[in-house]
Structures are given as C-alpha cells and as structure tokens.
CSV table of C-alpha atoms in Angstrom, one decimal:
chain,number,residue,atom,x,y,z
I,1,MET,CA,8.3,175.3,166.7
I,2,SER,CA,6.7,172.4,168.7
I,3,THR,CA,4.9,173.4,171.9
I,4,MET,CA,3.9,171.5,175.0
I,5,LYS,CA,1.7,172.2,178.1
I,6,SER,CA,3.4,173.0,181.4
I,7,VAL,CA,2.2,173.9,184.8
I,8,ARG,CA,3.6,176.9,186.7
I,9,THR,CA,2.5,179.0,189.7
I,10,GLY,CA,0.0,181.7,188.9
I,11,ALA,CA,-1.7,184.1,191.4
I,12,VAL,CA,-1.7,183.1,195.1
I,13,GLY,CA,-3.3,179.7,195.4
I,14,LYS,CA,-3.6,179.3,191.6
I,15,ILE,CA,-1.7,177.4,188.9
I,16,GLU,CA,-1.4,178.3,185.2
I,17,VAL,CA,-1.3,175.7,182.4
I,18,VAL,CA,0.8,177.4,179.7
I,19,ASP,CA,2.0,176.5,176.3
I,20,VAL,CA,5.8,176.6,176.1
I,21,GLU,CA,8.4,175.5,173.6
I,22,ARG,CA,9.0,171.8,173.7
I,23,PRO,CA,12.7,171.2,174.6
I,24,VAL,CA,15.1,170.0,171.9
I,25,PRO,CA,17.8,167.7,173.4
I,26,GLY,CA,21.5,168.4,172.6
I,27,PRO,CA,24.1,165.7,172.1
I,28,ARG,CA,24.5,165.0,175.8
I,29,ASP,CA,20.8,165.4,176.7
I,30,ALA,CA,17.6,163.2,176.7
I,31,LEU,CA,14.0,164.1,176.3
I,32,VAL,CA,11.5,162.3,178.6
I,33,ARG,CA,7.8,162.2,178.0
I,34,ILE,CA,6.3,162.6,181.4
I,35,ARG,CA,3.7,160.0,182.3
I,36,ALA,CA,3.2,160.7,186.0
I,37,CYS,CA,4.2,163.5,188.4
I,38,GLY,CA,3.5,163.7,192.1
I,39,ILE,CA,2.5,166.9,193.9
I,40,CYS,CA,4.7,167.8,197.0
I,41,GLY,CA,4.3,170.1,199.9
I,42,THR,CA,7.0,172.3,198.3
I,43,ASP,CA,4.7,172.8,195.3
I,44,VAL,CA,1.9,173.9,197.8
I,45,THR,CA,4.3,176.3,199.4
I,46,PHE,CA,5.1,178.0,196.1
I,47,LEU,CA,1.4,178.2,195.3
I,48,ARG,CA,0.6,179.8,198.6
I,49,MET,CA,3.2,182.4,197.9
I,50,GLY,CA,2.1,182.8,194.3
I,51,GLY,CA,5.6,182.2,192.9
I,52,MET,CA,9.1,182.6,194.2
I,53,PRO,CA,10.9,185.9,195.1
I,54,ALA,CA,13.1,187.0,192.2
I,55,ARG,CA,16.7,187.8,192.7
I,56,ALA,CA,17.4,191.2,194.2
I,57,HIS,CA,18.5,192.7,190.9
I,58,LEU,CA,15.1,191.8,189.4
I,59,GLY,CA,13.4,193.9,192.2
I,60,GLY,CA,12.5,191.0,194.4
I,61,GLU,CA,9.0,190.6,193.0
I,62,LEU,CA,7.3,187.2,192.8
I,63,ILE,CA,7.9,185.4,189.5
I,64,PRO,CA,6.2,182.4,188.1
I,65,VAL,CA,7.9,179.0,188.8
I,66,PRO,CA,7.6,175.9,186.7
I,67,LEU,CA,6.2,173.2,189.0
I,68,GLY,CA,6.8,169.5,189.5
I,69,HIS,CA,9.8,167.6,190.8
I,70,GLU,CA,8.5,164.0,191.3
I,71,PRO,CA,8.3,162.7,187.7
I,72,ALA,CA,8.3,159.3,186.0
I,73,GLY,CA,8.3,159.0,182.3
I,74,GLU,CA,9.4,157.4,179.0
I,75,VAL,CA,12.5,158.4,177.1
I,76,VAL,CA,11.6,159.6,173.6
I,77,GLU,CA,14.9,161.1,172.3
I,78,VAL,CA,18.5,160.5,173.3
I,79,GLY,CA,21.5,162.7,172.3
I,80,ALA,CA,24.3,161.1,170.3
I,81,GLU,CA,26.8,161.3,173.2
I,82,VAL,CA,24.5,159.7,175.8
I,83,SER,CA,25.3,156.1,176.7
I,84,GLY,CA,23.2,153.5,178.5
I,85,LEU,CA,19.9,155.1,177.7
I,86,ARG,CA,17.6,154.6,174.7
I,87,ALA,CA,14.2,155.6,173.5
I,88,GLY,CA,11.5,153.6,175.3
I,89,ASP,CA,13.3,153.3,178.6
I,90,ARG,CA,11.1,154.1,181.6
I,91,VAL,CA,12.9,156.4,184.0
I,92,VAL,CA,12.7,158.3,187.2
I,93,VAL,CA,14.6,161.6,187.6
I,94,ASN,CA,17.0,163.3,190.0
I,95,PRO,CA,15.7,166.9,190.1
I,96,GLN,CA,18.7,168.1,191.9
I,97,ASP,CA,21.1,167.1,189.2
I,98,ALA,CA,19.9,169.6,186.6
I,99,PRO,CA,22.6,172.2,185.8
I,100,THR,CA,20.0,174.9,185.3
I,101,GLY,CA,18.6,174.6,188.8
I,102,ILE,CA,16.6,172.1,190.8
I,103,ILE,CA,13.7,170.9,188.6
I,104,GLY,CA,10.4,172.2,189.8
I,105,CYS,CA,12.0,174.0,192.7
I,106,GLY,CA,13.2,177.3,191.2
I,107,GLY,CA,15.1,175.9,188.3
I,108,LYS,CA,14.5,176.6,184.7
I,109,LEU,CA,12.6,173.4,184.1
I,110,GLY,CA,9.5,171.8,185.7
I,111,ALA,CA,8.4,168.2,185.5
I,112,MET,CA,4.6,168.9,185.7
I,113,SER,CA,4.8,169.2,181.9
I,114,GLU,CA,4.2,167.0,178.9
I,115,TYR,CA,8.0,166.6,178.3
I,116,LEU,CA,11.1,167.2,180.4
I,117,LEU,CA,14.6,167.8,179.2
I,118,ILE,CA,17.3,165.8,181.0
I,119,GLU,CA,20.4,167.9,180.7
I,120,ASN,CA,23.7,166.0,180.7
I,121,ALA,CA,21.7,162.7,180.9
I,122,GLU,CA,23.6,160.0,182.8
I,123,VAL,CA,22.2,156.8,184.1
I,124,GLY,CA,22.7,156.5,187.8
I,125,ARG,CA,23.2,160.3,188.2
I,126,SER,CA,20.4,162.2,186.5
I,127,VAL,CA,18.1,159.2,185.7
I,128,ALA,CA,17.5,155.6,186.7
I,129,VAL,CA,15.7,153.1,184.5
I,130,PHE,CA,12.9,151.0,186.0
I,131,PRO,CA,11.0,148.0,184.6
I,132,ALA,CA,7.7,148.0,182.9
I,133,THR,CA,6.2,146.0,185.7
I,134,VAL,CA,6.0,149.2,187.8
I,135,PRO,CA,3.2,151.6,187.0
I,136,PHE,CA,4.3,155.2,186.3
I,137,ASP,CA,2.3,156.6,189.2
I,138,VAL,CA,4.1,154.3,191.6
I,139,ALA,CA,7.4,155.1,190.1
I,140,SER,CA,6.8,158.8,190.6
I,141,LEU,CA,7.1,158.1,194.4
I,142,ASN,CA,10.8,157.6,193.9
I,143,GLU,CA,11.8,161.2,194.8
I,144,PRO,CA,9.7,161.6,198.0
I,145,MET,CA,10.7,158.1,199.1
I,146,ALA,CA,14.4,159.2,198.7
I,147,VAL,CA,13.6,162.0,201.2
I,148,SER,CA,12.2,159.5,203.6
I,149,ARG,CA,15.1,157.1,203.1
I,150,HIS,CA,17.6,159.9,203.9
I,151,ALA,CA,15.8,160.6,207.2
I,152,VAL,CA,15.9,157.0,208.1
I,153,ASN,CA,19.6,156.8,207.1
I,154,ARG,CA,20.3,159.9,209.2
I,155,SER,CA,18.6,158.3,212.2
I,156,GLY,CA,20.9,155.3,212.1
I,157,SER,CA,18.0,153.1,213.0
I,158,GLY,CA,18.3,149.4,212.7
I,159,PRO,CA,17.1,146.0,214.1
I,160,GLY,CA,16.0,146.2,217.7
I,161,ASP,CA,15.2,150.0,217.6
I,162,LYS,CA,11.9,151.3,218.8
I,163,VAL,CA,10.9,154.3,216.7
I,164,VAL,CA,8.1,156.8,216.5
I,165,VAL,CA,7.2,158.8,213.3
I,166,PHE,CA,5.2,162.0,213.7
I,167,GLY,CA,3.2,162.8,210.6
I,168,ALA,CA,1.4,160.2,208.4
I,169,GLY,CA,1.8,162.1,205.1
I,170,PRO,CA,3.9,160.5,202.3
I,171,ILE,CA,7.3,161.3,203.9
I,172,GLY,CA,6.3,159.9,207.3
I,173,LEU,CA,4.7,156.8,205.9
I,174,GLY,CA,7.7,156.3,203.6
I,175,ALA,CA,9.9,156.5,206.7
I,176,ALA,CA,7.7,153.9,208.4
I,177,ILE,CA,8.1,151.5,205.5
I,178,TRP,CA,11.9,151.9,205.3
I,179,LEU,CA,12.2,151.4,209.0
I,180,LYS,CA,10.2,148.1,208.9
I,181,LEU,CA,12.2,146.9,205.8
I,182,ARG,CA,15.3,147.7,207.7
I,183,GLY,CA,14.2,145.5,210.6
I,184,ALA,CA,13.2,148.1,213.2
I,185,GLU,CA,11.6,146.3,216.2
I,186,HIS,CA,8.6,148.5,216.7
I,187,VAL,CA,7.4,151.5,214.6
I,188,VAL,CA,4.6,153.9,215.9
I,189,VAL,CA,3.1,156.5,213.7
I,190,VAL,CA,1.4,159.6,215.2
I,191,ASP,CA,-1.1,161.9,213.5
I,192,VAL,CA,-4.5,163.6,214.1
I,193,ILE,CA,-6.3,162.3,211.0
I,194,PRO,CA,-7.9,158.8,211.5
I,195,SER,CA,-7.7,157.9,207.8
I,196,ARG,CA,-4.0,158.5,207.7
I,197,LEU,CA,-3.5,156.4,210.8
I,198,GLU,CA,-5.4,153.6,209.1
I,199,LYS,CA,-3.1,153.9,206.1
I,200,ALA,CA,0.0,153.8,208.5
I,201,LEU,CA,-1.2,150.4,209.7
I,202,ALA,CA,-1.9,149.2,206.2
I,203,VAL,CA,1.7,150.0,205.1
I,204,GLY,CA,3.2,148.2,208.1
I,205,ALA,CA,3.4,150.4,211.2
I,206,ASP,CA,3.1,148.3,214.3
I,207,ALA,CA,0.9,150.8,216.1
I,208,VAL,CA,-0.6,154.3,215.7
I,209,ILE,CA,-1.4,157.1,218.1
I,210,ASP,CA,-4.1,159.8,217.5
I,211,SER,CA,-2.4,162.7,219.3
I,212,ALA,CA,-5.6,164.8,219.2
I,213,GLY,CA,-7.1,162.5,221.8
I,214,GLU,CA,-4.4,160.4,223.3
I,215,ASP,CA,-1.5,161.1,225.6
I,216,VAL,CA,1.5,160.4,223.4
I,217,ALA,CA,4.1,159.8,226.1
I,218,ALA,CA,1.8,157.5,228.1
I,219,ARG,CA,0.9,155.5,225.0
I,220,LEU,CA,4.6,155.2,224.0
I,221,THR,CA,5.4,153.9,227.5
I,222,GLU,CA,2.8,151.2,227.0
I,223,LEU,CA,4.2,150.3,223.6
I,224,HIS,CA,7.9,150.8,224.1
I,225,GLY,CA,8.3,150.1,227.8
I,226,GLN,CA,9.6,152.5,230.5
I,227,SER,CA,13.1,154.1,230.6
I,228,ALA,CA,14.4,157.3,232.1
I,229,ASN,CA,16.3,160.5,231.4
I,230,ALA,CA,19.6,161.5,233.1
I,231,LEU,CA,17.7,162.5,236.3
I,232,GLY,CA,16.0,159.2,236.5
I,233,GLN,CA,12.6,160.7,235.5
I,234,PRO,CA,10.4,158.1,233.8
I,235,ARG,CA,10.4,158.3,230.0
I,236,PRO,CA,9.2,155.9,227.2
I,237,GLY,CA,11.8,153.5,225.9
I,238,THR,CA,11.6,155.0,222.4
I,239,ASP,CA,15.1,155.1,220.8
I,240,VAL,CA,14.4,157.4,217.8
I,241,PHE,CA,11.8,160.1,217.0
I,242,ILE,CA,11.3,161.3,213.4
I,243,ASP,CA,9.5,164.6,212.8
I,244,ALA,CA,7.7,164.4,209.5
I,245,ALA,CA,4.9,166.7,210.6
I,246,GLY,CA,6.6,170.1,211.3
I,247,ALA,CA,4.2,171.1,214.0
I,248,PRO,CA,5.6,172.9,217.0
I,249,ALA,CA,3.9,170.5,219.3
I,250,VAL,CA,6.1,167.7,218.0
I,251,PHE,CA,9.3,169.2,219.6
I,252,ASP,CA,7.5,169.8,222.9
I,253,THR,CA,6.3,166.2,222.9
I,254,VAL,CA,9.6,164.7,222.0
I,255,VAL,CA,11.6,166.7,224.7
I,256,ARG,CA,9.0,165.6,227.3
I,257,SER,CA,9.3,162.0,226.1
I,258,ALA,CA,13.0,161.5,225.4
I,259,LYS,CA,14.9,159.0,227.4
I,260,TRP,CA,18.7,159.2,227.9
I,261,HIS,CA,20.5,159.3,224.5
I,262,ALA,CA,17.3,159.3,222.4
I,263,LYS,CA,17.6,160.9,218.9
I,264,LEU,CA,15.3,163.2,217.1
I,265,VAL,CA,15.5,163.5,213.3
I,266,MET,CA,13.9,166.6,211.8
I,267,VAL,CA,12.8,166.0,208.1
I,268,ALA,CA,9.8,168.3,208.1
I,269,VAL,CA,10.3,172.1,207.9
I,270,GLN,CA,9.9,173.5,211.3
I,271,LYS,CA,8.8,177.1,211.6
I,272,LYS,CA,10.5,179.3,214.3
I,273,GLY,CA,9.6,178.2,217.8
I,274,GLU,CA,10.9,177.8,221.3
I,275,ILE,CA,12.8,174.6,222.2
I,276,ASP,CA,13.2,173.5,225.8
I,277,LEU,CA,17.0,173.2,225.8
I,278,GLY,CA,17.1,172.2,229.4
I,279,GLY,CA,14.8,169.3,228.6
I,280,MET,CA,17.1,168.3,225.8
I,281,LEU,CA,20.1,168.5,228.2
I,282,ARG,CA,18.4,166.2,230.7
I,283,SER,CA,18.1,163.5,228.1
I,284,GLU,CA,21.2,164.3,226.1
I,285,LEU,CA,18.8,164.3,223.2
I,286,THR,CA,20.6,164.4,219.8
I,287,LEU,CA,18.9,166.6,217.2
I,288,ILE,CA,19.6,165.5,213.6
I,289,ALA,CA,18.5,167.5,210.6
I,290,SER,CA,17.6,165.7,207.4
I,291,GLN,CA,17.5,167.6,204.1
I,292,GLY,CA,16.9,166.1,200.7
I,293,TYR,CA,18.7,163.0,199.5
I,294,PRO,CA,22.5,163.4,199.0
I,295,THR,CA,22.9,159.8,197.9
I,296,GLU,CA,19.5,158.2,198.2
I,297,ILE,CA,17.7,159.3,195.0
I,298,PHE,CA,18.4,156.0,193.2
I,299,GLU,CA,19.4,153.9,196.2
I,300,VAL,CA,15.6,153.6,196.8
I,301,THR,CA,14.7,152.6,193.2
I,302,PRO,CA,15.3,148.8,193.4
I,303,GLU,CA,13.3,148.5,196.6
I,304,LEU,CA,10.5,150.6,195.3
I,305,VAL,CA,10.3,148.1,192.4
I,306,GLU,CA,10.5,145.1,194.8
I,307,HIS,CA,7.9,146.4,197.2
I,308,GLN,CA,5.7,148.4,194.8
I,309,GLU,CA,2.4,147.2,196.2
I,310,ARG,CA,3.3,148.6,199.6
I,311,PHE,CA,4.3,151.9,198.3
I,312,ALA,CA,1.3,152.2,195.9
I,313,ARG,CA,-0.9,152.5,199.0
I,314,LEU,CA,0.5,155.9,199.7
I,315,ILE,CA,-1.3,157.3,196.6
I,316,SER,CA,-4.7,158.6,197.5
I,317,HIS,CA,-5.6,160.4,194.3
I,318,ARG,CA,-4.7,159.9,190.6
I,319,VAL,CA,-5.8,162.9,188.6
I,320,PRO,CA,-5.4,163.4,184.8
I,321,PHE,CA,-3.2,166.3,183.6
I,322,ALA,CA,-6.3,167.9,181.9
I,323,GLU,CA,-7.6,168.3,185.5
I,324,ALA,CA,-4.4,169.8,187.0
I,325,ASP,CA,-6.5,172.6,188.6
I,326,ARG,CA,-8.4,170.0,190.6
I,327,ALA,CA,-5.2,168.1,191.5
I,328,PHE,CA,-3.5,171.1,193.0
I,329,GLY,CA,-6.8,172.2,194.6
I,330,LEU,CA,-6.8,168.8,196.5
I,331,ALA,CA,-3.2,169.3,197.5
I,332,LEU,CA,-3.9,172.8,198.8
I,333,THR,CA,-6.8,171.7,200.9
I,334,PRO,CA,-5.7,170.5,204.4
I,335,GLY,CA,-6.8,166.9,205.0
I,336,ALA,CA,-8.4,166.5,201.5
I,337,ALA,CA,-5.7,164.2,200.1
I,338,GLU,CA,-2.7,162.2,201.2
I,339,LYS,CA,-0.7,161.9,198.0
I,340,VAL,CA,-1.9,163.3,194.7
I,341,VAL,CA,-0.3,162.1,191.5
I,342,VAL,CA,-1.0,163.7,188.2
I,343,THR,CA,-1.1,161.3,185.3
I,344,LEU,CA,-0.4,161.9,181.6
I,345,ASP,CA,-1.6,159.0,179.6
I,346,ASP,CA,-1.9,158.2,175.8
C-alpha cells in the first residue's frame, strides 16, 4: 500500500500531518499530484473549532477534517473512461463537484495533501486545464477568485458604477480586480490594515479608505459625489457596497451611507447582529447574499491566466508543505498574512 501525507484538523488551533493511503483512481477518476494549495478563512474556522461536529448519530463530538479546497496540481493518472484529460495536464479543481462531499470542507477528501483523487473526472465540471505559463501558486487562486467573481456577478455591477468593497483580504481584493476588469467607473476598498490598503491600490483600486481613522461616508461623498435617500437626506453617490469583511460595523456604515436604490452584496459570513431596517427602508437598500460559485469556478480560469501578474500580488506568503504548521500558524494570526499558499515542489 502506497501512502501519502495529508493535513487535517487536530486539537483546537492545531493541524495534524498524517500518513494516509494514497488514492487509487477508478476507471472514471483521475489522480492529481498537488503542487500548491491555498489556505482559506474556512480552514481557519475549522482549526479554531478543532474539527467539525459529527453527525448526531455519532454523538455530535468533533471529528478531524481533511483540509484544503484551493488546489492546483498535475494529473499523474487517468482512468480508462476519462476523456479530455491526460497525465501531465496542469489542473485546477472544483471542490464542490466531489460526490463524497466538498473537498476540504467536510468531505472525505482534502486537497492539502500530496495527491488528490478527482472522482468522476470531467473537464469543465470537476477540473479545468491551465497552461504551463501560469505558476501553480497563482493557479491555486482559482477557487477564491470564483467566490469573488460570484459576488461581483450578484451585484450586477458594470461600466459606470461606483462601488465600495469592505475588506482587503483575498476575496475583497479579488472583487476589486473583477470590478475594474468589468469596467466599473470607480472602486474604493475599505480596511483598517495599511499594508492591505496599499495592496488594494497595487491591484487596481481607484482609492482606499482606512476606516480606523477616516469617516467612511464623508470620504465616499468626496470620491463618489453626493446623492440622497428617499427622504432627501444627503448620501454618497455609491451604487454598490460589497461586504467582504464580515464585521458588524460594515452593515451600520452601509445603511448610514446608502443612497436611494443602492445595493449591498454580502459575501463575508456575518455573525448575528442588529440591522437598522428603518434605515434600509429609507434607501430601498437591496441586500443580496452571495454564496460560493454556482457557475463561476471555471468561468474565472481564462482571465486568471490572462491577468496572472495582477492576481499574483494577492499572495503574501508561499510556504513549503514541510512547514505546514508555520503556514497555518500565519493564517491563524490576525493581520500576519494576506494570502498563504502552501507549495509542494519536486
């Protein structure tokens, strides 16, 4: 039996690197050697819990979870019934297509491993092939950039729109990139960490606001002009707000700043909190939730290839698999890293 190393949740705040059986692909499967895998906020959530709650019939205790759902790798074996895919192809993966559960998010498989089984491998559904001109670490951004793309798609933003993105992490910055590529007139990114705001400008945001020390509504009025809500109260001329931060203050700020018929897209996970529904009413503010990437997972791949230098700026740390503990430690430490990608080289 061949084995491989795989990362899973351990105790609270800890990972375990374990030896597991290397998957053997069936006739409809493919085996991918993972070359890079990003660390996501969802991974951090699982680590802070120490696992995932088991199903009720298992007693509800926390059980270890294989981690990793942002992989890029190289096909090493292809089942006899798989078409359009061959050994040597470089691929990104749709974690949500796995029949045994979402890869790295409670499913049987995790991509923070030396190898990943692609069940029922199908180009354009479970995997997409990308060219050798794109480094594996940049290709691993495909999944989070699909999350960003879905938020932008949900917003309906296009040429002429003035947009603000709250949160300059990878999802927020990805949204800013997609907005500018789509022709949005003016994109502002709001955060409280200066280095992240610098990166927002580097990837193409038109302006940034440090909400720790600046009045967001006042600055937006300077940047987007003045409009009004239904009662004629002055409001910034911002058309669309995107919440990629998940902080309660974001909703408060948006409701106070929303003009008549503004839209708020929620892509970050908001904890329970109070919302000023009266304020929403006075602006007829539309709240739009954005979850995952129903169609976007491979919609983004050609543009990720075309604009790879721009997306590469999102990666703050590249850490070898042998130092996975350090990689997850960086991701667990607030403000320590923007995007950590674990690399598995020759």
